[in-house]
């Protein structure tokens, strides 16, 4: 288990957990039931945390998180020449195999 992300809110945590799950990365959200404690606990203690089960998924997870945090990047998805997987335009490397984005 490894923590890869501290979300600013539960919606972000769920959205990201869903995206990681779709990519085959097993993950868990911690602190998801802590939102009601705001005001009683130090603020940072109630931020939902995203943990991946397998640390070998860390690089892919972090890549997806980086893309998730830059929603401004828009454009057509690109297809990985190595594994033919489709990637969002703002991914610098293929989420599936780590192949770098081909020159466009
Ligand atoms: Zn690939």
PDB file of N, CA and C and ligand atoms in Angstrom:
ATOM      1  N   UNK A   1       0.847  -1.202   0.000  1.00  0.00           N
ATOM      2  CA  UNK A   1       0.000   0.000   0.000  1.00  0.00           C
ATOM      3  C   UNK A   1       0.875   1.242   0.000  1.00  0.00           C
ATOM      4  N   UNK A   2       0.483   2.190  -0.801  1.00  0.00           N
ATOM      5  CA  UNK A   2       1.254   3.421  -0.860  1.00  0.00           C
ATOM      6  C   UNK A   2       0.318   4.587  -1.143  1.00  0.00           C
ATOM      7  N   UNK A   3       0.502   5.673  -0.420  1.00  0.00           N
ATOM      8  CA  UNK A   3      -0.335   6.844  -0.652  1.00  0.00           C
ATOM      9  C   UNK A   3       0.176   7.591  -1.871  1.00  0.00           C
ATOM     10  N   UNK A   4      -0.710   7.886  -2.796  1.00  0.00           N
ATOM     11  CA  UNK A   4      -0.287   8.579  -4.004  1.00  0.00           C
ATOM     12  C   UNK A   4      -0.918   9.956  -4.145  1.00  0.00           C
ATOM     13  N   UNK A   5      -1.955  10.222  -3.336  1.00  0.00           N
ATOM     14  CA  UNK A   5      -2.657  11.489  -3.546  1.00  0.00           C
ATOM     15  C   UNK A   5      -3.445  11.868  -2.314  1.00  0.00           C
ATOM     16  N   UNK A   6      -3.434  13.148  -2.000  1.00  0.00           N
ATOM     17  CA  UNK A   6      -4.316  13.682  -0.980  1.00  0.00           C
ATOM     18  C   UNK A   6      -5.261  14.630  -1.692  1.00  0.00           C
ATOM     19  N   UNK A   7      -6.520  14.286  -1.706  1.00  0.00           N
ATOM     20  CA  UNK A   7      -7.500  15.067  -2.460  1.00  0.00           C
ATOM     21  C   UNK A   7      -8.012  16.236  -1.637  1.00  0.00           C
ATOM     22  N   UNK A   8      -8.366  17.303  -2.340  1.00  0.00           N
ATOM     23  CA  UNK A   8      -8.903  18.475  -1.664  1.00  0.00           C
ATOM     24  C   UNK A   8     -10.334  18.246  -1.230  1.00  0.00           C
ATOM     25  N   UNK A   9     -10.985  17.307  -1.900  1.00  0.00           N
ATOM     26  CA  UNK A   9     -12.354  16.985  -1.525  1.00  0.00           C
ATOM     27  C   UNK A   9     -12.667  15.549  -1.930  1.00  0.00           C
ATOM     28  N   UNK A  10     -13.779  15.073  -1.425  1.00  0.00           N
ATOM     29  CA  UNK A  10     -14.129  13.677  -1.627  1.00  0.00           C
ATOM     30  C   UNK A  10     -14.475  13.378  -3.086  1.00  0.00           C
ATOM     31  N   UNK A  11     -15.064  14.367  -3.762  1.00  0.00           N
ATOM     32  CA  UNK A  11     -15.417  14.159  -5.167  1.00  0.00           C
ATOM     33  C   UNK A  11     -14.180  13.860  -6.008  1.00  0.00           C
ATOM     34  N   UNK A  12     -13.126  14.652  -5.790  1.00  0.00           N
ATOM     35  CA  UNK A  12     -11.877  14.427  -6.511  1.00  0.00           C
ATOM     36  C   UNK A  12     -11.347  13.027  -6.217  1.00  0.00           C
ATOM     37  N   UNK A  13     -11.416  12.649  -4.958  1.00  0.00           N
ATOM     38  CA  UNK A  13     -10.896  11.342  -4.551  1.00  0.00           C
ATOM     39  C   UNK A  13     -11.649  10.218  -5.251  1.00  0.00           C
ATOM     40  N   UNK A  14     -12.969  10.339  -5.294  1.00  0.00           N
ATOM     41  CA  UNK A  14     -13.782   9.307  -5.946  1.00  0.00           C
ATOM     42  C   UNK A  14     -13.506   9.254  -7.435  1.00  0.00           C
ATOM     43  N   UNK A  15     -13.428  10.447  -8.040  1.00  0.00           N
ATOM     44  CA  UNK A  15     -13.218  10.522  -9.483  1.00  0.00           C
ATOM     45  C   UNK A  15     -11.888   9.875  -9.855  1.00  0.00           C
ATOM     46  N   UNK A  16     -10.887  10.208  -9.082  1.00  0.00           N
ATOM     47  CA  UNK A  16      -9.553   9.681  -9.359  1.00  0.00           C
ATOM     48  C   UNK A  16      -9.504   8.172  -9.091  1.00  0.00           C
ATOM     49  N   UNK A  17     -10.138   7.753  -8.012  1.00  0.00           N
ATOM     50  CA  UNK A  17     -10.164   6.331  -7.693  1.00  0.00           C
ATOM     51  C   UNK A  17     -10.844   5.561  -8.821  1.00  0.00           C
ATOM     52  N   UNK A  18     -11.879   6.174  -9.382  1.00  0.00           N
ATOM     53  CA  UNK A  18     -12.585   5.534 -10.485  1.00  0.00           C
ATOM     54  C   UNK A  18     -11.677   5.419 -11.712  1.00  0.00           C
ATOM     55  N   UNK A  19     -10.961   6.506 -11.998  1.00  0.00           N
ATOM     56  CA  UNK A  19     -10.066   6.505 -13.163  1.00  0.00           C
ATOM     57  C   UNK A  19      -8.953   5.472 -12.994  1.00  0.00           C
ATOM     58  N   UNK A  20      -8.394   5.405 -11.801  1.00  0.00           N
ATOM     59  CA  UNK A  20      -7.329   4.432 -11.550  1.00  0.00           C
ATOM     60  C   UNK A  20      -7.886   3.021 -11.675  1.00  0.00           C
ATOM     61  N   UNK A  21      -9.095   2.837 -11.149  1.00  0.00           N
ATOM     62  CA  UNK A  21      -9.727   1.525 -11.228  1.00  0.00           C
ATOM     63  C   UNK A  21      -9.936   1.100 -12.674  1.00  0.00           C
ATOM     64  N   UNK A  22     -10.355   2.045 -13.516  1.00  0.00           N
ATOM     65  CA  UNK A  22     -10.563   1.758 -14.927  1.00  0.00           C
ATOM     66  C   UNK A  22      -9.261   1.333 -15.595  1.00  0.00           C
ATOM     67  N   UNK A  23      -8.163   1.877 -15.103  1.00  0.00           N
ATOM     68  CA  UNK A  23      -6.856   1.553 -15.673  1.00  0.00           C
ATOM     69  C   UNK A  23      -6.272   0.279 -15.062  1.00  0.00           C
ATOM     70  N   UNK A  24      -7.045  -0.331 -14.178  1.00  0.00           N
ATOM     71  CA  UNK A  24      -6.601  -1.585 -13.594  1.00  0.00           C
ATOM     72  C   UNK A  24      -5.705  -1.425 -12.379  1.00  0.00           C
ATOM     73  N   UNK A  25      -5.721  -0.219 -11.805  1.00  0.00           N
ATOM     74  CA  UNK A  25      -4.902   0.034 -10.619  1.00  0.00           C
ATOM     75  C   UNK A  25      -5.806  -0.042  -9.388  1.00  0.00           C
ATOM     76  N   UNK A  26      -5.550  -1.024  -8.552  1.00  0.00           N
ATOM     77  CA  UNK A  26      -6.358  -1.174  -7.350  1.00  0.00           C
ATOM     78  C   UNK A  26      -6.006  -0.085  -6.353  1.00  0.00           C
ATOM     79  N   UNK A  27      -7.015   0.583  -5.828  1.00  0.00           N
ATOM     80  CA  UNK A  27      -6.736   1.662  -4.880  1.00  0.00           C
ATOM     81  C   UNK A  27      -7.847   1.775  -3.848  1.00  0.00           C
ATOM     82  N   UNK A  28      -7.527   2.445  -2.779  1.00  0.00           N
ATOM     83  CA  UNK A  28      -8.482   2.666  -1.701  1.00  0.00           C
ATOM     84  C   UNK A  28      -8.481   4.124  -1.316  1.00  0.00           C
ATOM     85  N   UNK A  29      -9.623   4.577  -0.871  1.00  0.00           N
ATOM     86  CA  UNK A  29      -9.717   5.940  -0.342  1.00  0.00           C
ATOM     87  C   UNK A  29      -9.761   5.843   1.170  1.00  0.00           C
ATOM     88  N   UNK A  30      -8.887   6.581   1.820  1.00  0.00           N
ATOM     89  CA  UNK A  30      -8.933   6.668   3.271  1.00  0.00           C
ATOM     90  C   UNK A  30      -9.489   8.030   3.662  1.00  0.00           C
ATOM     91  N   UNK A  31     -10.021   8.083   4.842  1.00  0.00           N
ATOM     92  CA  UNK A  31     -10.607   9.322   5.385  1.00  0.00           C
ATOM     93  C   UNK A  31     -11.901   9.722   4.701  1.00  0.00           C
ATOM     94  N   UNK A  32     -12.497   8.817   3.924  1.00  0.00           N
ATOM     95  CA  UNK A  32     -13.692   9.238   3.204  1.00  0.00           C
ATOM     96  C   UNK A  32     -14.877   9.478   4.133  1.00  0.00           C
ATOM     97  N   UNK A  33     -14.797   8.953   5.321  1.00  0.00           N
ATOM     98  CA  UNK A  33     -15.903   9.164   6.255  1.00  0.00           C
ATOM     99  C   UNK A  33     -15.590  10.240   7.289  1.00  0.00           C
ATOM    100  N   UNK A  34     -14.517  10.972   7.019  1.00  0.00           N
ATOM    101  CA  UNK A  34     -14.054  11.936   8.020  1.00  0.00           C
ATOM    102  C   UNK A  34     -14.556  13.350   7.758  1.00  0.00           C
ATOM    103  N   UNK A  35     -15.268  13.542   6.658  1.00  0.00           N
ATOM    104  CA  UNK A  35     -15.655  14.902   6.280  1.00  0.00           C
ATOM    105  C   UNK A  35     -16.506  15.562   7.363  1.00  0.00           C
ATOM    106  N   UNK A  36     -17.303  14.764   8.054  1.00  0.00           N
ATOM    107  CA  UNK A  36     -18.172  15.321   9.081  1.00  0.00           C
ATOM    108  C   UNK A  36     -17.405  15.834  10.279  1.00  0.00           C
ATOM    109  N   UNK A  37     -16.146  15.447  10.375  1.00  0.00           N
ATOM    110  CA  UNK A  37     -15.358  15.839  11.532  1.00  0.00           C
ATOM    111  C   UNK A  37     -14.722  17.197  11.406  1.00  0.00           C
ATOM    112  N   UNK A  38     -14.952  17.843  10.266  1.00  0.00           N
ATOM    113  CA  UNK A  38     -14.352  19.157  10.042  1.00  0.00           C
ATOM    114  C   UNK A  38     -14.741  20.111  11.172  1.00  0.00           C
ATOM    115  N   UNK A  39     -13.774  20.818  11.681  1.00  0.00           N
ATOM    116  CA  UNK A  39     -14.068  21.717  12.780  1.00  0.00           C
ATOM    117  C   UNK A  39     -13.612  21.125  14.101  1.00  0.00           C
ATOM    118  N   UNK A  40     -13.588  19.816  14.167  1.00  0.00           N
ATOM    119  CA  UNK A  40     -13.128  19.179  15.391  1.00  0.00           C
ATOM    120  C   UNK A  40     -11.698  18.684  15.258  1.00  0.00           C
ATOM    121  N   UNK A  41     -11.333  18.369  14.018  1.00  0.00           N
ATOM    122  CA  UNK A  41      -9.997  17.836  13.774  1.00  0.00           C
ATOM    123  C   UNK A  41      -9.185  18.835  12.970  1.00  0.00           C
ATOM    124  N   UNK A  42      -7.884  18.748  13.091  1.00  0.00           N
ATOM    125  CA  UNK A  42      -7.051  19.582  12.213  1.00  0.00           C
ATOM    126  C   UNK A  42      -7.440  19.328  10.764  1.00  0.00           C
ATOM    127  N   UNK A  43      -7.459  20.375   9.969  1.00  0.00           N
ATOM    128  CA  UNK A  43      -8.019  20.289   8.625  1.00  0.00           C
ATOM    129  C   UNK A  43      -7.368  19.203   7.780  1.00  0.00           C
ATOM    130  N   UNK A  44      -6.070  19.089   7.862  1.00  0.00           N
ATOM    131  CA  UNK A  44      -5.389  18.134   6.999  1.00  0.00           C
ATOM    132  C   UNK A  44      -5.784  16.696   7.319  1.00  0.00           C
ATOM    133  N   UNK A  45      -6.290  16.468   8.495  1.00  0.00           N
ATOM    134  CA  UNK A  45      -6.652  15.103   8.876  1.00  0.00           C
ATOM    135  C   UNK A  45      -7.929  14.619   8.218  1.00  0.00           C
ATOM    136  N   UNK A  46      -8.667  15.527   7.617  1.00  0.00           N
ATOM    137  CA  UNK A  46      -9.929  15.102   7.018  1.00  0.00           C
ATOM    138  C   UNK A  46      -9.855  15.059   5.495  1.00  0.00           C
ATOM    139  N   UNK A  47      -8.706  15.350   4.948  1.00  0.00           N
ATOM    140  CA  UNK A  47      -8.592  15.234   3.496  1.00  0.00           C
ATOM    141  C   UNK A  47      -8.573  13.774   3.097  1.00  0.00           C
ATOM    142  N   UNK A  48      -9.399  13.431   2.111  1.00  0.00           N
ATOM    143  CA  UNK A  48      -9.387  12.043   1.649  1.00  0.00           C
ATOM    144  C   UNK A  48      -8.059  11.680   0.990  1.00  0.00           C
ATOM    145  N   UNK A  49      -7.556  10.527   1.320  1.00  0.00           N
ATOM    146  CA  UNK A  49      -6.285  10.086   0.766  1.00  0.00           C
ATOM    147  C   UNK A  49      -6.508   8.906  -0.166  1.00  0.00           C
ATOM    148  N   UNK A  50      -5.747   8.903  -1.247  1.00  0.00           N
ATOM    149  CA  UNK A  50      -5.836   7.809  -2.196  1.00  0.00           C
ATOM    150  C   UNK A  50      -4.586   6.946  -2.062  1.00  0.00           C
ATOM    151  N   UNK A  51      -4.802   5.679  -1.811  1.00  0.00           N
ATOM    152  CA  UNK A  51      -3.695   4.732  -1.651  1.00  0.00           C
ATOM    153  C   UNK A  51      -3.800   3.654  -2.723  1.00  0.00           C
ATOM    154  N   UNK A  52      -2.688   3.330  -3.321  1.00  0.00           N
ATOM    155  CA  UNK A  52      -2.693   2.220  -4.275  1.00  0.00           C
ATOM    156  C   UNK A  52      -2.252   0.960  -3.549  1.00  0.00           C
ATOM    157  N   UNK A  53      -2.808  -0.157  -3.981  1.00  0.00           N
ATOM    158  CA  UNK A  53      -2.536  -1.436  -3.319  1.00  0.00           C
ATOM    159  C   UNK A  53      -1.148  -1.941  -3.699  1.00  0.00           C
ATOM    160  N   UNK A  54      -0.839  -1.836  -5.001  1.00  0.00           N
ATOM    161  CA  UNK A  54       0.428  -2.370  -5.490  1.00  0.00           C
ATOM    162  C   UNK A  54       1.364  -1.213  -5.846  1.00  0.00           C
ATOM    163  N   UNK A  55       2.484  -1.160  -5.155  1.00  0.00           N
ATOM    164  CA  UNK A  55       3.402  -0.035  -5.365  1.00  0.00           C
ATOM    165  C   UNK A  55       3.990  -0.008  -6.775  1.00  0.00           C
ATOM    166  N   UNK A  56       3.927  -1.143  -7.466  1.00  0.00           N
ATOM    167  CA  UNK A  56       4.433  -1.163  -8.840  1.00  0.00           C
ATOM    168  C   UNK A  56       3.559  -0.328  -9.770  1.00  0.00           C
ATOM    169  N   UNK A  57       2.360  -0.001  -9.314  1.00  0.00           N
ATOM    170  CA  UNK A  57       1.461   0.833 -10.115  1.00  0.00           C
ATOM    171  C   UNK A  57       1.723   2.322  -9.905  1.00  0.00           C
ATOM    172  N   UNK A  58       2.695   2.626  -9.041  1.00  0.00           N
ATOM    173  CA  UNK A  58       2.857   4.013  -8.620  1.00  0.00           C
ATOM    174  C   UNK A  58       3.105   4.973  -9.786  1.00  0.00           C
ATOM    175  N   UNK A  59       3.996   4.563 -10.705  1.00  0.00           N
ATOM    176  CA  UNK A  59       4.357   5.473 -11.787  1.00  0.00           C
ATOM    177  C   UNK A  59       3.135   5.810 -12.653  1.00  0.00           C
ATOM    178  N   UNK A  60       2.380   4.768 -12.974  1.00  0.00           N
ATOM    179  CA  UNK A  60       1.184   4.988 -13.788  1.00  0.00           C
ATOM    180  C   UNK A  60       0.161   5.822 -13.027  1.00  0.00           C
ATOM    181  N   UNK A  61       0.032   5.533 -11.742  1.00  0.00           N
ATOM    182  CA  UNK A  61      -0.933   6.259 -10.926  1.00  0.00           C
ATOM    183  C   UNK A  61      -0.571   7.739 -10.873  1.00  0.00           C
ATOM    184  N   UNK A  62       0.707   8.018 -10.657  1.00  0.00           N
ATOM    185  CA  UNK A  62       1.137   9.411 -10.556  1.00  0.00           C
ATOM    186  C   UNK A  62       0.956  10.131 -11.885  1.00  0.00           C
ATOM    187  N   UNK A  63       1.170   9.414 -12.970  1.00  0.00           N
ATOM    188  CA  UNK A  63       0.969  10.000 -14.299  1.00  0.00           C
ATOM    189  C   UNK A  63      -0.492  10.394 -14.488  1.00  0.00           C
ATOM    190  N   UNK A  64      -1.379   9.522 -14.052  1.00  0.00           N
ATOM    191  CA  UNK A  64      -2.807   9.801 -14.180  1.00  0.00           C
ATOM    192  C   UNK A  64      -3.221  10.948 -13.269  1.00  0.00           C
ATOM    193  N   UNK A  65      -2.606  11.001 -12.108  1.00  0.00           N
ATOM    194  CA  UNK A  65      -2.930  12.070 -11.174  1.00  0.00           C
ATOM    195  C   UNK A  65      -2.476  13.408 -11.728  1.00  0.00           C
ATOM    196  N   UNK A  66      -1.279  13.399 -12.330  1.00  0.00           N
ATOM    197  CA  UNK A  66      -0.780  14.637 -12.923  1.00  0.00           C
ATOM    198  C   UNK A  66      -1.733  15.121 -14.015  1.00  0.00           C
ATOM    199  N   UNK A  67      -2.200  14.191 -14.813  1.00  0.00           N
ATOM    200  CA  UNK A  67      -3.139  14.548 -15.880  1.00  0.00           C
ATOM    201  C   UNK A  67      -4.453  15.037 -15.279  1.00  0.00           C
ATOM    202  N   UNK A  68      -4.849  14.391 -14.202  1.00  0.00           N
ATOM    203  CA  UNK A  68      -6.094  14.739 -13.527  1.00  0.00           C
ATOM    204  C   UNK A  68      -6.041  16.171 -12.986  1.00  0.00           C
ATOM    205  N   UNK A  69      -4.857  16.560 -12.550  1.00  0.00           N
ATOM    206  CA  UNK A  69      -4.700  17.886 -11.957  1.00  0.00           C
ATOM    207  C   UNK A  69      -4.542  18.977 -12.998  1.00  0.00           C
ATOM    208  N   UNK A  70      -4.396  18.583 -14.267  1.00  0.00           N
ATOM    209  CA  UNK A  70      -4.281  19.576 -15.329  1.00  0.00           C
ATOM    210  C   UNK A  70      -5.430  19.420 -16.312  1.00  0.00           C
ATOM    211  N   UNK A  71      -6.638  19.667 -15.861  1.00  0.00           N
ATOM    212  CA  UNK A  71      -7.787  19.443 -16.750  1.00  0.00           C
ATOM    213  C   UNK A  71      -7.845  20.459 -17.879  1.00  0.00           C
ATOM    214  N   UNK A  72      -7.016  21.501 -17.806  1.00  0.00           N
ATOM    215  CA  UNK A  72      -7.043  22.534 -18.833  1.00  0.00           C
ATOM    216  C   UNK A  72      -6.547  22.047 -20.187  1.00  0.00           C
ATOM    217  N   UNK A  73      -5.679  21.045 -20.179  1.00  0.00           N
ATOM    218  CA  UNK A  73      -5.123  20.546 -21.429  1.00  0.00           C
ATOM    219  C   UNK A  73      -6.207  19.817 -22.215  1.00  0.00           C
ATOM    220  N   UNK A  74      -6.459  20.321 -23.401  1.00  0.00           N
ATOM    221  CA  UNK A  74      -7.490  19.690 -24.210  1.00  0.00           C
ATOM    222  C   UNK A  74      -6.972  19.382 -25.599  1.00  0.00           C
ATOM    223  N   UNK A  75      -7.525  18.372 -26.174  1.00  0.00           N
ATOM    224  CA  UNK A  75      -7.115  17.984 -27.516  1.00  0.00           C
ATOM    225  C   UNK A  75      -7.512  16.549 -27.761  1.00  0.00           C
ATOM    226  N   UNK A  76      -7.242  16.098 -28.951  1.00  0.00           N
ATOM    227  CA  UNK A  76      -7.613  14.713 -29.254  1.00  0.00           C
ATOM    228  C   UNK A  76      -6.724  13.731 -28.505  1.00  0.00           C
ATOM    229  N   UNK A  77      -7.242  12.593 -28.129  1.00  0.00           N
ATOM    230  CA  UNK A  77      -6.402  11.575 -27.500  1.00  0.00           C
ATOM    231  C   UNK A  77      -5.397  11.040 -28.508  1.00  0.00           C
ATOM    232  N   UNK A  78      -4.296  10.505 -28.014  1.00  0.00           N
ATOM    233  CA  UNK A  78      -3.298   9.922 -28.905  1.00  0.00           C
ATOM    234  C   UNK A  78      -3.222   8.420 -28.664  1.00  0.00           C
ATOM    235  N   UNK A  79      -2.878   7.720 -29.715  1.00  0.00           N
ATOM    236  CA  UNK A  79      -2.810   6.268 -29.626  1.00  0.00           C
ATOM    237  C   UNK A  79      -1.362   5.823 -29.482  1.00  0.00           C
ATOM    238  N   UNK A  80      -1.113   5.038 -28.461  1.00  0.00           N
ATOM    239  CA  UNK A  80       0.247   4.560 -28.213  1.00  0.00           C
ATOM    240  C   UNK A  80       0.712   3.657 -29.360  1.00  0.00           C
ATOM    241  N   UNK A  81       1.867   3.961 -29.953  1.00  0.00           N
ATOM    242  CA  UNK A  81       2.357   3.124 -31.051  1.00  0.00           C
ATOM    243  C   UNK A  81       2.846   1.755 -30.571  1.00  0.00           C
ATOM    244  N   UNK A  82       3.104   1.637 -29.285  1.00  0.00           N
ATOM    245  CA  UNK A  82       3.636   0.368 -28.771  1.00  0.00           C
ATOM    246  C   UNK A  82       2.530  -0.626 -28.437  1.00  0.00           C
ATOM    247  N   UNK A  83       1.466  -0.145 -27.770  1.00  0.00           N
ATOM    248  CA  UNK A  83       0.429  -1.083 -27.339  1.00  0.00           C
ATOM    249  C   UNK A  83      -0.950  -0.726 -27.888  1.00  0.00           C
ATOM    250  N   UNK A  84      -1.018   0.344 -28.707  1.00  0.00           N
ATOM    251  CA  UNK A  84      -2.257   0.769 -29.357  1.00  0.00           C
ATOM    252  C   UNK A  84      -3.325   1.235 -28.363  1.00  0.00           C
ATOM    253  N   UNK A  85      -2.909   1.535 -27.174  1.00  0.00           N
ATOM    254  CA  UNK A  85      -3.864   2.024 -26.187  1.00  0.00           C
ATOM    255  C   UNK A  85      -4.096   3.508 -26.417  1.00  0.00           C
ATOM    256  N   UNK A  86      -5.335   3.945 -26.189  1.00  0.00           N
ATOM    257  CA  UNK A  86      -5.648   5.357 -26.350  1.00  0.00           C
ATOM    258  C   UNK A  86      -5.324   6.112 -25.064  1.00  0.00           C
ATOM    259  N   UNK A  87      -4.673   7.272 -25.224  1.00  0.00           N
ATOM    260  CA  UNK A  87      -4.289   8.078 -24.068  1.00  0.00           C
ATOM    261  C   UNK A  87      -4.853   9.478 -24.189  1.00  0.00           C
ATOM    262  N   UNK A  88      -5.250  10.088 -23.075  1.00  0.00           N
ATOM    263  CA  UNK A  88      -5.662  11.492 -23.109  1.00  0.00           C
ATOM    264  C   UNK A  88      -4.512  12.358 -23.613  1.00  0.00           C
ATOM    265  N   UNK A  89      -4.849  13.474 -24.257  1.00  0.00           N
ATOM    266  CA  UNK A  89      -3.826  14.282 -24.914  1.00  0.00           C
ATOM    267  C   UNK A  89      -2.795  14.824 -23.928  1.00  0.00           C
ATOM    268  N   UNK A  90      -3.204  14.973 -22.671  1.00  0.00           N
ATOM    269  CA  UNK A  90      -2.265  15.572 -21.724  1.00  0.00           C
ATOM    270  C   UNK A  90      -1.387  14.543 -21.018  1.00  0.00           C
ATOM    271  N   UNK A  91      -1.462  13.282 -21.430  1.00  0.00           N
ATOM    272  CA  UNK A  91      -0.550  12.276 -20.895  1.00  0.00           C
ATOM    273  C   UNK A  91       0.750  12.325 -21.682  1.00  0.00           C
ATOM    274  N   UNK A  92       1.865  12.422 -20.981  1.00  0.00           N
ATOM    275  CA  UNK A  92       3.155  12.478 -21.655  1.00  0.00           C
ATOM    276  C   UNK A  92       3.647  11.086 -22.008  1.00  0.00           C
ATOM    277  N   UNK A  93       3.199  10.103 -21.255  1.00  0.00           N
ATOM    278  CA  UNK A  93       3.560   8.714 -21.556  1.00  0.00           C
ATOM    279  C   UNK A  93       2.295   7.874 -21.502  1.00  0.00           C
ATOM    280  N   UNK A  94       2.351   6.757 -22.215  1.00  0.00           N
ATOM    281  CA  UNK A  94       1.205   5.850 -22.261  1.00  0.00           C
ATOM    282  C   UNK A  94       0.899   5.330 -20.855  1.00  0.00           C
ATOM    283  N   UNK A  95      -0.371   5.411 -20.474  1.00  0.00           N
ATOM    284  CA  UNK A  95      -0.726   4.968 -19.117  1.00  0.00           C
ATOM    285  C   UNK A  95      -0.581   3.458 -18.987  1.00  0.00           C
ATOM    286  N   UNK A  96      -0.665   2.752 -20.124  1.00  0.00           N
ATOM    287  CA  UNK A  96      -0.629   1.303 -20.025  1.00  0.00           C
ATOM    288  C   UNK A  96       0.800   0.753 -20.004  1.00  0.00           C
ATOM    289  N   UNK A  97       1.638   1.256 -20.932  1.00  0.00           N
ATOM    290  CA  UNK A  97       2.950   0.635 -21.058  1.00  0.00           C
ATOM    291  C   UNK A  97       4.106   1.605 -20.796  1.00  0.00           C
ATOM    292  N   UNK A  98       3.809   2.899 -20.634  1.00  0.00           N
ATOM    293  CA  UNK A  98       4.876   3.834 -20.325  1.00  0.00           C
ATOM    294  C   UNK A  98       5.625   4.365 -21.543  1.00  0.00           C
ATOM    295  N   UNK A  99       5.167   3.998 -22.740  1.00  0.00           N
ATOM    296  CA  UNK A  99       5.785   4.484 -23.972  1.00  0.00           C
ATOM    297  C   UNK A  99       5.575   5.986 -24.052  1.00  0.00           C
ATOM    298  N   UNK A 100       6.594   6.704 -24.528  1.00  0.00           N
ATOM    299  CA  UNK A 100       6.453   8.162 -24.614  1.00  0.00           C
ATOM    300  C   UNK A 100       5.542   8.559 -25.764  1.00  0.00           C
ATOM    301  N   UNK A 101       4.924   9.719 -25.592  1.00  0.00           N
ATOM    302  CA  UNK A 101       4.016  10.221 -26.609  1.00  0.00           C
ATOM    303  C   UNK A 101       4.766  10.397 -27.933  1.00  0.00           C
ATOM    304  N   UNK A 102       4.196   9.927 -29.039  1.00  0.00           N
ATOM    305  CA  UNK A 102       4.885  10.111 -30.324  1.00  0.00           C
ATOM    306  C   UNK A 102       4.848  11.572 -30.749  1.00  0.00           C
ATOM    307  N   UNK A 103       5.846  12.028 -31.486  1.00  0.00           N
ATOM    308  CA  UNK A 103       5.862  13.432 -31.946  1.00  0.00           C
ATOM    309  C   UNK A 103       4.668  13.719 -32.837  1.00  0.00           C
ATOM    310  N   UNK A 104       4.088  14.925 -32.678  1.00  0.00           N
ATOM    311  CA  UNK A 104       2.922  15.250 -33.480  1.00  0.00           C
ATOM    312  C   UNK A 104       3.175  16.525 -34.273  1.00  0.00           C
TER     313      UNK A 104
HETATM  314 ZN1  LIG B   1       1.369   1.898 -24.648  1.00  0.00          ZN
END
